[in-house]
Short mmCIF file of C-alpha atoms in Angstrom, two decimals:
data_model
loop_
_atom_site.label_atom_id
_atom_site.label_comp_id
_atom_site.label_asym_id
_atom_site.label_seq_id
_atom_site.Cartn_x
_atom_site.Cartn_y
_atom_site.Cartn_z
CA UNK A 1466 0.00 0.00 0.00
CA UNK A 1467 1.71 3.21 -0.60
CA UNK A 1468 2.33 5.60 1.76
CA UNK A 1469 0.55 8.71 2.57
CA UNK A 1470 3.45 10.95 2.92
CA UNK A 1471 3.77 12.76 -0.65
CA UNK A 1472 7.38 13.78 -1.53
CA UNK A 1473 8.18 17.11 -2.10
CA UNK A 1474 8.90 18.28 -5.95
CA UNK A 1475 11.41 19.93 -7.59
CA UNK A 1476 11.13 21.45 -11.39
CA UNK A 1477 14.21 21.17 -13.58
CA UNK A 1478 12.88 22.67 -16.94
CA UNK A 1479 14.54 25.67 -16.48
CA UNK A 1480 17.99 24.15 -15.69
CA UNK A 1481 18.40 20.20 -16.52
CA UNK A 1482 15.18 19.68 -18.23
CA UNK A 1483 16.12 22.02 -21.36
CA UNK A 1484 19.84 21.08 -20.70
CA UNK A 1485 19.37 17.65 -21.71
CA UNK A 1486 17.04 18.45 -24.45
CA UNK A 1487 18.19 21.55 -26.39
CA UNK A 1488 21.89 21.03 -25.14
CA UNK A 1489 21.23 24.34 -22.64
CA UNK A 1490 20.58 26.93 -25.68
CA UNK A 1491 17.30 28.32 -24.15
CA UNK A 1492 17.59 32.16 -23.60
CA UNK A 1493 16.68 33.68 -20.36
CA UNK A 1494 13.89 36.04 -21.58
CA UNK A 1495 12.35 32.72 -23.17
CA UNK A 1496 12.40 31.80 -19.51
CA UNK A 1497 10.80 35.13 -17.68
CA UNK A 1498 6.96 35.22 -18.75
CA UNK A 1499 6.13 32.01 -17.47
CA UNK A 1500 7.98 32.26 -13.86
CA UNK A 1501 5.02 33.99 -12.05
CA UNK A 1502 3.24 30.94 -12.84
CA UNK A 1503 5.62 28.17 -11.77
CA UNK A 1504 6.08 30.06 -8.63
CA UNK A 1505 2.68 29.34 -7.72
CA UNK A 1506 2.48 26.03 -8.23
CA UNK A 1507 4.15 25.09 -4.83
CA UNK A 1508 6.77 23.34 -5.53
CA UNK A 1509 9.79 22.42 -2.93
CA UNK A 1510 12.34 24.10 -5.04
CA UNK A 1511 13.40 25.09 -8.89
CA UNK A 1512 16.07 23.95 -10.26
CA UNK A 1513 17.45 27.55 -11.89
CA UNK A 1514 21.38 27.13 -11.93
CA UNK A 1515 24.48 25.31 -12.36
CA UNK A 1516 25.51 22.47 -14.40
CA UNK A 1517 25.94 23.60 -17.44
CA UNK A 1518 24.16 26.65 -17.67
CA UNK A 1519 26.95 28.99 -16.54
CA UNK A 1520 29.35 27.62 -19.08
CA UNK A 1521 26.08 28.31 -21.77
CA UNK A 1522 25.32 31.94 -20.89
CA UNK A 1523 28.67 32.62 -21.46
CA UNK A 1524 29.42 30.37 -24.42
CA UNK A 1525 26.56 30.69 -26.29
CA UNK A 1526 24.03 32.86 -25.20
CA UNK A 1527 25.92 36.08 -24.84
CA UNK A 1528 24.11 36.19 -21.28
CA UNK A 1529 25.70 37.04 -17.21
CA UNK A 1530 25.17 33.72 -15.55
CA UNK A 1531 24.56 35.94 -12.57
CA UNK A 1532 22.50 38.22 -14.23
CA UNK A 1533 20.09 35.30 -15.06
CA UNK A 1534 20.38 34.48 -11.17
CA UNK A 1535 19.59 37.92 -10.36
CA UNK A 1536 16.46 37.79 -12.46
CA UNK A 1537 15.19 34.49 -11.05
CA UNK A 1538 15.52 35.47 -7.64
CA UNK A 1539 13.65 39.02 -8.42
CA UNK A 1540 10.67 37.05 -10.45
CA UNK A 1541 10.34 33.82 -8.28
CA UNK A 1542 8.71 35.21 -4.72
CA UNK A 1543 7.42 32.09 -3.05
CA UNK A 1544 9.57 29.10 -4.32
CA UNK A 1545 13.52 28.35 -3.75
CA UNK A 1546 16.31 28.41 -5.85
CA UNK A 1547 17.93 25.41 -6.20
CA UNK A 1548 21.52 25.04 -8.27
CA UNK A 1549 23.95 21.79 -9.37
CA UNK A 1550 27.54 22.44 -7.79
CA UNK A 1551 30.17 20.48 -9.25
CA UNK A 1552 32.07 20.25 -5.70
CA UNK A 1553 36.04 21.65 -6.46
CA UNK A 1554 35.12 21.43 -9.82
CA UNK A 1555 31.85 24.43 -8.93
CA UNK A 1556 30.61 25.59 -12.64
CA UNK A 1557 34.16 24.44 -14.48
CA UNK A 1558 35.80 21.15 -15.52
CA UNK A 1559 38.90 21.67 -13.24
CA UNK A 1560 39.84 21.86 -9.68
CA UNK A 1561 39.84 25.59 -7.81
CA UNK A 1562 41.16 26.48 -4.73
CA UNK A 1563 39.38 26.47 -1.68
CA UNK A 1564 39.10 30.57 -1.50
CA UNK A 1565 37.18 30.07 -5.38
CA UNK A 1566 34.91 28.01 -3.97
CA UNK A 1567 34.67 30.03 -1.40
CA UNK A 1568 34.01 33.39 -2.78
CA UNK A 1569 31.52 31.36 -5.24
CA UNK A 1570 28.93 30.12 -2.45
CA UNK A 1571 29.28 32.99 -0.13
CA UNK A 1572 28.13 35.00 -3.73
CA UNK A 1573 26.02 32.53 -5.31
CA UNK A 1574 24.07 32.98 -1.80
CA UNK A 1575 24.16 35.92 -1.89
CA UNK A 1576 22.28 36.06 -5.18
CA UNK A 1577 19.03 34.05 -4.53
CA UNK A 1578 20.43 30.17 -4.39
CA UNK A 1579 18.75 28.75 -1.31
CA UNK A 1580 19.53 24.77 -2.19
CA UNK A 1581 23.19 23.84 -3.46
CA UNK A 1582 23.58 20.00 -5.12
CA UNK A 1583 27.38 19.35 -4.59
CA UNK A 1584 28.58 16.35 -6.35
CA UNK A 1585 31.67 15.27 -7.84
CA UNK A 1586 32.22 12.94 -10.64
CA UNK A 1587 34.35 10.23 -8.74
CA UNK A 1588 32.24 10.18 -5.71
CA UNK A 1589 35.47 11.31 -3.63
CA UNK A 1590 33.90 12.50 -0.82
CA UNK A 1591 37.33 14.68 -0.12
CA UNK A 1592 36.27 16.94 -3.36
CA UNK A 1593 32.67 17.99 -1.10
CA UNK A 1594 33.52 18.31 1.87
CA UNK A 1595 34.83 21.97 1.58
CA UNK A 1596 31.64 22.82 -0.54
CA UNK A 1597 28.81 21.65 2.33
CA UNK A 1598 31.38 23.49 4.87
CA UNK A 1599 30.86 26.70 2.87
CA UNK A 1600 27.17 26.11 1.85
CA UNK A 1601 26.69 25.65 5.73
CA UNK A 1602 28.75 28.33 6.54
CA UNK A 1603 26.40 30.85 4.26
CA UNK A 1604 23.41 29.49 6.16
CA UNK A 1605 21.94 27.86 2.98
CA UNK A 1606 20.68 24.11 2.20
CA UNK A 1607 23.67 21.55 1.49
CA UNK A 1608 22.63 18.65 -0.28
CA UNK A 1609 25.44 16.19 -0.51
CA UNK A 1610 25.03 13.30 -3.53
CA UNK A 1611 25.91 9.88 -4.64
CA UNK A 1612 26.35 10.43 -8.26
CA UNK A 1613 24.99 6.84 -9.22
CA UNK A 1614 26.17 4.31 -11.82
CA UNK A 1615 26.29 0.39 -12.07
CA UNK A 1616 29.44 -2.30 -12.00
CA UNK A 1617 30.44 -5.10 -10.11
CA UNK A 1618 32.18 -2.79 -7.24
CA UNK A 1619 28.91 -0.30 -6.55
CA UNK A 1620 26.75 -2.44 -4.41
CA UNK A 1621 24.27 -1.14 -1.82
CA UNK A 1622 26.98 -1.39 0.72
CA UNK A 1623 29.59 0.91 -1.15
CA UNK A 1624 26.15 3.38 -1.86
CA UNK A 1625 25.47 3.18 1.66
CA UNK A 1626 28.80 4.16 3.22
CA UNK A 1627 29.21 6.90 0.67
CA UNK A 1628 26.02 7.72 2.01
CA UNK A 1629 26.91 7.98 5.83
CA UNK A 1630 29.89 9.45 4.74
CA UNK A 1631 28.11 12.55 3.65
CA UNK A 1632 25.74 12.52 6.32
CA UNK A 1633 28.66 13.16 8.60
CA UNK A 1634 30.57 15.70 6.71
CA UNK A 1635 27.34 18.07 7.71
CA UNK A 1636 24.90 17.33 4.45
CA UNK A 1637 21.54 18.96 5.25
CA UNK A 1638 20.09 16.28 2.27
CA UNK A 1639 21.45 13.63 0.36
CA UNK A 1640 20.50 13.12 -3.63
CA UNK A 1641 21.10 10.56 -5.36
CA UNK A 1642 21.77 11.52 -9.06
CA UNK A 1643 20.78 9.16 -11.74
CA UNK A 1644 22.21 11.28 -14.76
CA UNK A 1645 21.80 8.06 -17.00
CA UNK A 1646 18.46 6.64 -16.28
CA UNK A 1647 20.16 3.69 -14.53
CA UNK A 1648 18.09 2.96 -11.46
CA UNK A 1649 15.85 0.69 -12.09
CA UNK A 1650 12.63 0.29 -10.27
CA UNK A 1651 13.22 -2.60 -7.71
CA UNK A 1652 16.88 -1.71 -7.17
CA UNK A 1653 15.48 2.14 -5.69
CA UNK A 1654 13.39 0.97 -3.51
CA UNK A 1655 15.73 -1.04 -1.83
CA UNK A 1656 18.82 1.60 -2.23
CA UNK A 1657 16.14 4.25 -0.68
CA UNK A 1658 14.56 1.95 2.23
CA UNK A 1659 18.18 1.08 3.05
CA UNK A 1660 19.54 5.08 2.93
CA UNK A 1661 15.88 5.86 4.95
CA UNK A 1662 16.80 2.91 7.69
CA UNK A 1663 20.25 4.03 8.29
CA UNK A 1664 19.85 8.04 7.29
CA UNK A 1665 19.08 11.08 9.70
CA UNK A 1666 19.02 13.27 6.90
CA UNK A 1667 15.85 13.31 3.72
CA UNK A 1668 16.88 11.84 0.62
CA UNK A 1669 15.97 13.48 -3.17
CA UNK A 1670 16.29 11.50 -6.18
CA UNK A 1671 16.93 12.48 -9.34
CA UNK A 1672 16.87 10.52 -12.56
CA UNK A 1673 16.52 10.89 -16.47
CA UNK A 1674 14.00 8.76 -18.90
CA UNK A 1675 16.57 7.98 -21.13
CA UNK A 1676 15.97 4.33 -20.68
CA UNK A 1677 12.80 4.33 -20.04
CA UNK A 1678 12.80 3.41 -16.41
CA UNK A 1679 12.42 6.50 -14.66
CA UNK A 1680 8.31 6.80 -14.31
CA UNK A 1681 8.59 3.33 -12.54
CA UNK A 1682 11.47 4.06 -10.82
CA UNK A 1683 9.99 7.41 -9.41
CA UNK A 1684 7.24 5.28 -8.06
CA UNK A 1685 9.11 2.88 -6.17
CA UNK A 1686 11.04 5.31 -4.63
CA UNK A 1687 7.78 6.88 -3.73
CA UNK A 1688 6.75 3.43 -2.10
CA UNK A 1689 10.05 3.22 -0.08
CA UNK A 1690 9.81 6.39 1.69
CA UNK A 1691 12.03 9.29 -0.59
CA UNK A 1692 11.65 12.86 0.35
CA UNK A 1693 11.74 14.79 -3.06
CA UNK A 1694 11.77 13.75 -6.94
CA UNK A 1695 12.97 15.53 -9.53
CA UNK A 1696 10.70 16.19 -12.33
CA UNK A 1697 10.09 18.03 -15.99
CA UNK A 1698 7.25 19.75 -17.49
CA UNK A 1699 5.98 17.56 -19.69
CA UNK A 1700 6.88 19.57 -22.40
CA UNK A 1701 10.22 19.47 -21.89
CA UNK A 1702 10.02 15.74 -21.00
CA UNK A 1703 10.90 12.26 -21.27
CA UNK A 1704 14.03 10.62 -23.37
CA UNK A 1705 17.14 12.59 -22.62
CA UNK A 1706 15.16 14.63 -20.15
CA UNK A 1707 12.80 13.50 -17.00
CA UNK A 1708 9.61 12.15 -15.84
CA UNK A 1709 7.11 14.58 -16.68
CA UNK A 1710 5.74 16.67 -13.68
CA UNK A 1711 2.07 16.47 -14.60
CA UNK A 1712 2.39 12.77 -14.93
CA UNK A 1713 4.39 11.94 -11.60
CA UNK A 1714 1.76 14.60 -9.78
CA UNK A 1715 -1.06 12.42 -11.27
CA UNK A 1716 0.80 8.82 -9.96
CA UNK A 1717 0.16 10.50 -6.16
CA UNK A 1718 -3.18 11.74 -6.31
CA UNK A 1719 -6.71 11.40 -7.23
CA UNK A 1720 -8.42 14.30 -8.87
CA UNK A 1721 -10.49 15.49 -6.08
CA UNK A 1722 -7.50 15.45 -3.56
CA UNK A 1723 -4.77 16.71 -5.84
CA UNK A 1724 -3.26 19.79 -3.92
CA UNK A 1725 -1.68 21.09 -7.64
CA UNK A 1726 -3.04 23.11 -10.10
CA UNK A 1727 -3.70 20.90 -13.12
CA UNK A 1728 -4.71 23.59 -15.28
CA UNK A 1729 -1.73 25.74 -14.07
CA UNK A 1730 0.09 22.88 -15.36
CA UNK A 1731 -1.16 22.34 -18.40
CA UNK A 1732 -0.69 26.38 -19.02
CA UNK A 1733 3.25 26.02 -18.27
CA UNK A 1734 3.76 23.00 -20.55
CA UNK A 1735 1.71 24.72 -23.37
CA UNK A 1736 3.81 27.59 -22.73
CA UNK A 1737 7.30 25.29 -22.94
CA UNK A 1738 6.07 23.70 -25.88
CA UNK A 1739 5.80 26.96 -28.03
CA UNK A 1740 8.99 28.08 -26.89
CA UNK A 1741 10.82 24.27 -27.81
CA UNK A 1742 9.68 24.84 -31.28
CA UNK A 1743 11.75 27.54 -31.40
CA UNK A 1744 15.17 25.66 -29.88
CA UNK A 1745 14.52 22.60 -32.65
CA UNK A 1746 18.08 22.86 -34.01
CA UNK A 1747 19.56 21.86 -30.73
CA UNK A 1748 17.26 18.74 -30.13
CA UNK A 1749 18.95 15.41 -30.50
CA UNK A 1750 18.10 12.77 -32.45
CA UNK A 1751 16.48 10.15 -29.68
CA UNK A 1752 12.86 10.24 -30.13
CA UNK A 1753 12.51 7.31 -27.57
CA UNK A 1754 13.67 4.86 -25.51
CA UNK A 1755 17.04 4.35 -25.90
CA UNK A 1756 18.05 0.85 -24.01
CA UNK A 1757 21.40 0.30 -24.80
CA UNK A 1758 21.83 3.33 -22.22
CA UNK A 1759 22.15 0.79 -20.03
CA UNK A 1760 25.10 -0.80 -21.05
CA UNK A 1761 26.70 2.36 -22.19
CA UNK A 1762 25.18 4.95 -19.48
CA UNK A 1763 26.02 7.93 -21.37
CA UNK A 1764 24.10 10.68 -19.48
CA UNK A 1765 20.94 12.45 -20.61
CA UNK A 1766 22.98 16.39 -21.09
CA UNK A 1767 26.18 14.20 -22.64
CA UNK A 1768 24.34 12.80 -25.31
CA UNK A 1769 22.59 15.66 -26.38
CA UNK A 1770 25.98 17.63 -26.81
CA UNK A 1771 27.86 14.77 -28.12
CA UNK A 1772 25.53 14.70 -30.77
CA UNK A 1773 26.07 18.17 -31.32
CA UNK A 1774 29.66 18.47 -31.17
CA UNK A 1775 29.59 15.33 -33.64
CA UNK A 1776 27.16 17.58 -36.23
CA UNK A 1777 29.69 20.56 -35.92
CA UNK A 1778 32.44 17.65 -36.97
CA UNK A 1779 30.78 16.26 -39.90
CA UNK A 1780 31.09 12.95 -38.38
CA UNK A 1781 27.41 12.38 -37.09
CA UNK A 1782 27.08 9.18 -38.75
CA UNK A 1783 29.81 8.38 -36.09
CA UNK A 1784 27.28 8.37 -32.97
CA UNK A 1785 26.80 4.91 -32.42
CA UNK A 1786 30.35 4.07 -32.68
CA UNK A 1787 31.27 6.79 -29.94
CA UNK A 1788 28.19 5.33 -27.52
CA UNK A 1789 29.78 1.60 -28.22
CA UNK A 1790 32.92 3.44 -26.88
CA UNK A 1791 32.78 5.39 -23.74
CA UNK A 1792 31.36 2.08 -21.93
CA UNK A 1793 34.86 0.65 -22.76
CA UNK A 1794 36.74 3.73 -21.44
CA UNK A 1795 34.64 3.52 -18.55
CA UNK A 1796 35.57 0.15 -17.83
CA UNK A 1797 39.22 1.22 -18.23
CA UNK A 1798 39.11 3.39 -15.66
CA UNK A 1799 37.71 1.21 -12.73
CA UNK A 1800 33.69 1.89 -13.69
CA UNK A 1801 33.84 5.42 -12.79
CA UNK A 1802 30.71 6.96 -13.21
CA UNK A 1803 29.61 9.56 -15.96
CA UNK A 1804 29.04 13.04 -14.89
CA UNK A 1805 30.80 16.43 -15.73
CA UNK A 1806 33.72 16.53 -15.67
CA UNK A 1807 34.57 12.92 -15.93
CA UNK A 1808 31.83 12.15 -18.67
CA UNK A 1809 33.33 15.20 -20.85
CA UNK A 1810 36.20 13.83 -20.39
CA UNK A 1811 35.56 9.90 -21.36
CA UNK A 1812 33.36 10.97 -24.17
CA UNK A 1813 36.07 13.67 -25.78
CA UNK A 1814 39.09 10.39 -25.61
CA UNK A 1815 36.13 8.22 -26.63
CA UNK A 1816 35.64 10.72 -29.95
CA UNK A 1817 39.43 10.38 -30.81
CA UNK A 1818 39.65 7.18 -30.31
CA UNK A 1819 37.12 6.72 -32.52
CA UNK A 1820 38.36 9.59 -35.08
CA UNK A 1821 41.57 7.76 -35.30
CA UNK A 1822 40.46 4.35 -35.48
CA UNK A 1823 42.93 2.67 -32.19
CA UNK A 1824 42.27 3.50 -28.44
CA UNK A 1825 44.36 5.27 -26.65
CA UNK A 1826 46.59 6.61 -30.11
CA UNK A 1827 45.94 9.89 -28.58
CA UNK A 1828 45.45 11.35 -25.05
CA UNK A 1829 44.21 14.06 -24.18
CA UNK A 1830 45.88 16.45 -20.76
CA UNK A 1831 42.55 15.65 -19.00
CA UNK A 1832 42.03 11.94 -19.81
CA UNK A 1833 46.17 11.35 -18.22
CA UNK A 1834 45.34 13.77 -15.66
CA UNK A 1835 42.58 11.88 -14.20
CA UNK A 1836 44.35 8.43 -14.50
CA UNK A 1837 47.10 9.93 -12.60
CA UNK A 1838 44.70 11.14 -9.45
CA UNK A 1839 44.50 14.97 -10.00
CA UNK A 1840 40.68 14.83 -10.01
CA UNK A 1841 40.58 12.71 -7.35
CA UNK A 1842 40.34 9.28 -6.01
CA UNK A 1843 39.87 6.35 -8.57
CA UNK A 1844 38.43 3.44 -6.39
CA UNK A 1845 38.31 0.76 -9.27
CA UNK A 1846 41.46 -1.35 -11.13
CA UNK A 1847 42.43 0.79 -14.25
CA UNK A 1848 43.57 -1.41 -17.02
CA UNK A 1849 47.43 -1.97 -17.08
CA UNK A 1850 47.99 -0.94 -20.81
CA UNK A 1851 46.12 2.34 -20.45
CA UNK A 1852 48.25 3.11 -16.77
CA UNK A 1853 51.14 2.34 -18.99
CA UNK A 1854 50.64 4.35 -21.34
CA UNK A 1855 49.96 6.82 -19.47
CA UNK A 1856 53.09 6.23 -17.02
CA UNK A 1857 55.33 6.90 -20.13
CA UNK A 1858 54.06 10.22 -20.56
CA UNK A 1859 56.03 12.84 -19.07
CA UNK A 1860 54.12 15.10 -17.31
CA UNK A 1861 54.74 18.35 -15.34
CA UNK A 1862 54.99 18.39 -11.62
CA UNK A 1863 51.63 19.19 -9.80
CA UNK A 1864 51.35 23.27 -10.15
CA UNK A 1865 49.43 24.59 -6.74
CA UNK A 1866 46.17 25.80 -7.65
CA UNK A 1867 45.62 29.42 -8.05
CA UNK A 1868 43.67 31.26 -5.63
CA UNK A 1869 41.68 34.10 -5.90
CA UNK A 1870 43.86 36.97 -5.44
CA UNK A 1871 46.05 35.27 -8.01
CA UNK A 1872 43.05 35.43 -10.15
CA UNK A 1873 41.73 39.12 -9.63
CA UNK A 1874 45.66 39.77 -10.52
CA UNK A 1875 45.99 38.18 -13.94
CA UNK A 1876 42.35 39.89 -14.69
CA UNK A 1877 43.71 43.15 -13.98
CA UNK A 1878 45.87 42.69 -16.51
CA UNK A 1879 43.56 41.67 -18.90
CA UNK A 1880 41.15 44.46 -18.15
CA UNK A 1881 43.59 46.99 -18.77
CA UNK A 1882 45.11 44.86 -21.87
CA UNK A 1883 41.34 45.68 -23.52
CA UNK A 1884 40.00 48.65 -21.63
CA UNK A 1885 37.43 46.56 -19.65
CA UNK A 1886 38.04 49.17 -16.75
CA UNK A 1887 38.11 47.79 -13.21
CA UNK A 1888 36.22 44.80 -14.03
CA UNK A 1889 38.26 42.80 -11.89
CA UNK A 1890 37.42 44.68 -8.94
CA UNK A 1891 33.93 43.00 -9.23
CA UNK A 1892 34.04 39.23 -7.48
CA UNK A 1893 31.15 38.19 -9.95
CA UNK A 1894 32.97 39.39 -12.82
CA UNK A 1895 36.21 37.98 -11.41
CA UNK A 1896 34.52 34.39 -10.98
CA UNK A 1897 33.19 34.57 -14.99
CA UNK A 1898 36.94 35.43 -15.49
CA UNK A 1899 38.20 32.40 -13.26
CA UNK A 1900 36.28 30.02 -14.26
CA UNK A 1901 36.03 30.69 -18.64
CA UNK A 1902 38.52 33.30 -19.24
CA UNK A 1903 39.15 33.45 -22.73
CA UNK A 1904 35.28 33.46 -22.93
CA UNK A 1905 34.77 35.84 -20.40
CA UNK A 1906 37.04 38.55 -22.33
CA UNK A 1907 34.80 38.05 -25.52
CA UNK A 1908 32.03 38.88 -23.39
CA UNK A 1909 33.35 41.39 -22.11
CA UNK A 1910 34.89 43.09 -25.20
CA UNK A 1911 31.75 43.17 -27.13
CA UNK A 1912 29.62 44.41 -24.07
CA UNK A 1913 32.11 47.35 -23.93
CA UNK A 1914 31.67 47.47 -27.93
CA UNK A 1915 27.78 47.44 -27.22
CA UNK A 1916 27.98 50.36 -24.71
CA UNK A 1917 30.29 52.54 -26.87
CA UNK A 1918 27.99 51.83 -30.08
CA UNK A 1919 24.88 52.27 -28.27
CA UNK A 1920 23.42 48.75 -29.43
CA UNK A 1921 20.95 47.56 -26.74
CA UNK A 1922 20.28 43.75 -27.82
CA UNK A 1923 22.47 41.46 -25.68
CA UNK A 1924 20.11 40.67 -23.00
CA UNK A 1925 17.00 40.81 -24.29
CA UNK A 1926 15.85 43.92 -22.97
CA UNK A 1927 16.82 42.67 -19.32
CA UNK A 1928 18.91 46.18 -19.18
CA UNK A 1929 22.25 44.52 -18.17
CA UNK A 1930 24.68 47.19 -16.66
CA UNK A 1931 28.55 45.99 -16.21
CA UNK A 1932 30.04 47.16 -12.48
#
């Protein structure tokens, strides 16, 4: 009989949903109309931020990630702000100092996130622990997470230790992020009734419908006791994406007791669905069920950019080969599960391995810097012919991490290098610089170029000022 207690829900269309869908491309102003309406819908949280959207403002979009924060926290009155923290790793695919991560959280705070994710790719709990400190610290919602995946060596018992683990670094929550659509149905409501036996702490899940599993799953985890799901609009739903809210709200409750809106609903996803149209270059090519996800447990936002990056190439033909690939690079390096950075990193030595026609012809900095440790701890056996490989490589010695006054320094320079003023004086600023600074100039350059010109276009009327 299922249990009367109804988790809590948190929307991801405007962060993971339309990451794993239209690869991140979806313009804040696209975003702004409909917010008055999901903040009355009552859910937990939003998801808003992180992941990849920082890198995509930037990159892309010709957007302030924390501009787009400031808006959501100024539009959403009623619901909080939830973001995906990439531990020492925060909104980059490298390692920063502890005063980075710092100065991130303590802003990011600041700015309207009330709920910080903190993960890291190879579940080494020593590449949190600094974040939930800091997230703590700021007075704000740490939510520690097992960043799930599937071999031989990740049993309930190594889940469950992880587990504890964060509980007792100071995790407010723990999540358990299923970025591939792994979890099937059985196997969560035994890894939940486990976590909820031997846990203190409430326990989120989050998984994708690549595989088709996740509607099921999201039900058995609802039997066994979980706190919060993660779900989509159903217009930004299903295959690389989520369970769709509407249909997960609909699982709990009977019409005459459902405490949501429906129509509300239905408004939002009509309103998504008009806007997708409009992202349909970006949309990747599964229009289903993918099983063989499975095997290869490429993640839901991967795939979608793979599948990009291969169009850019010319080599599109080439995606099957690449998802045949990445499960034997994964195996390679001990079963290490596929999430930025690690899964960026496995699928760009999976595409030239593929491009050349021989594994491991080429490696890339990242792929020897991660066998060697400098991401962290890799738990599993890597295979002997890739370690020596690797081993024959000569490789600089370990260069300390720079920390933030380091930073601010080198961006002075820049800033006077291009007239960008005193830019660097600006911590938000400084943190665009830190974490994408080649980007970051561009950005910067041609928002100086827009104010000179008196071209008003960048944001979409928002009525960005630099400071």
């Amino acid at each position: 009989m299922l249990k009367k207690v109804k988790p809590g829900i948190t929307e991801v269309v405007l962060r993971d949903g339309q990451q794993s869908l239209i690869a991140t491309r979806m313009k804040v102003a696209d975003m702004l109309p409909i917010i008055p309406k999901i903040d009355k819908v009552g859910f937990s949280s939003v998801e808003v931020w992180g992941g990849a959207t920082y890198d995509c403002c930037l990159r892309y979009l010709n957007e302030d990630p924390w501009e787009r924060l400031r808006v959501f926290k100024a539009k959403f009155k009623k619901t909080k702000l939830q973001m995906l923290l990439r531990g020492k790793n925060i909104v980059g695919y490298k390692s920063f100092d502890d005063s980075v991560l710092s100065l991130f959280i303590k802003n990011a705070s600041k700015s309207g996130i009330d709920i910080f994710r903190t993960f890291d790719s190879l579940n080494d709990i020593r590449n949190i622990e600094s974040s939930i400190k800091f997230i703590n610290d700021n007075n704000k919602h740490s939510q520690g997470t097992l960043a799930y995946t599937t071999s031989p060596r990740h049993t309930n018992k190594y889940w469950l230790k992880l587990a504890k683990q964060i509980e007792d670094i100071g995790a407010k929550s723990l999540a358990i992020k299923d970025m591939s659509g792994l979890l099937r149905p059985y196997d969560a409501f035994e890894l939940i009734s486990l976590l909820k036996k031997n846990l203190k702490i409430p326990i989120y899940l989050h998984t994708h419908a690549t595989t088709g599993l996740a509607d099921a799953t999201n039900l058995k985890a609802y039997e066994a006791g979980i706190d919060n799901i993660d779900t989509s609009i159903s217009s930004f739903s299903g295959t690389y994406s989520h369970t769709a809210t509407e249909s997960f709200i609909s699982m709990l409750y009977k019409d005459k007791n459902n405490p949501y809106d429906m129509d509300l609903l239905n408004e939002i996803s009509e309103y998504f669905n008009n806007i997708r149209f409009k992202y349909q270059k970006f949309e990747g090519s599964l229009k289903n069920i993918d099983t063989k996800m499975l095997h290869s447990q490429v993640p839901g936002g991967m795939l979608s950019n793979l599948e990009n990056q291969l169009r850019d190439l010319g080599m599109v033909e080439k995606l099957s080969e690449l998802i045949d690939e990445i499960p034997e690079i994964r195996k390679d390096l001990g079963y290490i599960p596929l999430v930025t950075p690690s899964s960026q990193i496995v699928g760009t030595q999976a595409l030239l391995n593929v491009k050349n026609g021989k594994r491991y012809e080429t490696l890339t900095n990242e792929m020897i810097e991660l066998v060697n440790g400098s991401y962290g701890r890799l738990t599993g056996t890597i295979n002997k012919d890739l370690k020596e490989i690797v081993s024959k490589i000569n490789t600089p010695n370990k260069i300390n991490l720079l920390t933030v006054d380091d930073y601010r320094k080198l961006f002075k320079l820049k800033c006077e290098e291009y007239n960008l003023g005193k830019l660097y004086k600006n911590d938000k600023h400084l943190m665009n610089y830190i974490f994408y600074p080649e980007i970051s100039i561009d950005y910067y350059k041609e928002q100086e170029r827009v104010k000179e010109y008196g071209l008003f276009d960048l944001q979409e009327g928002l009525g960005v000022v630099i400071d």
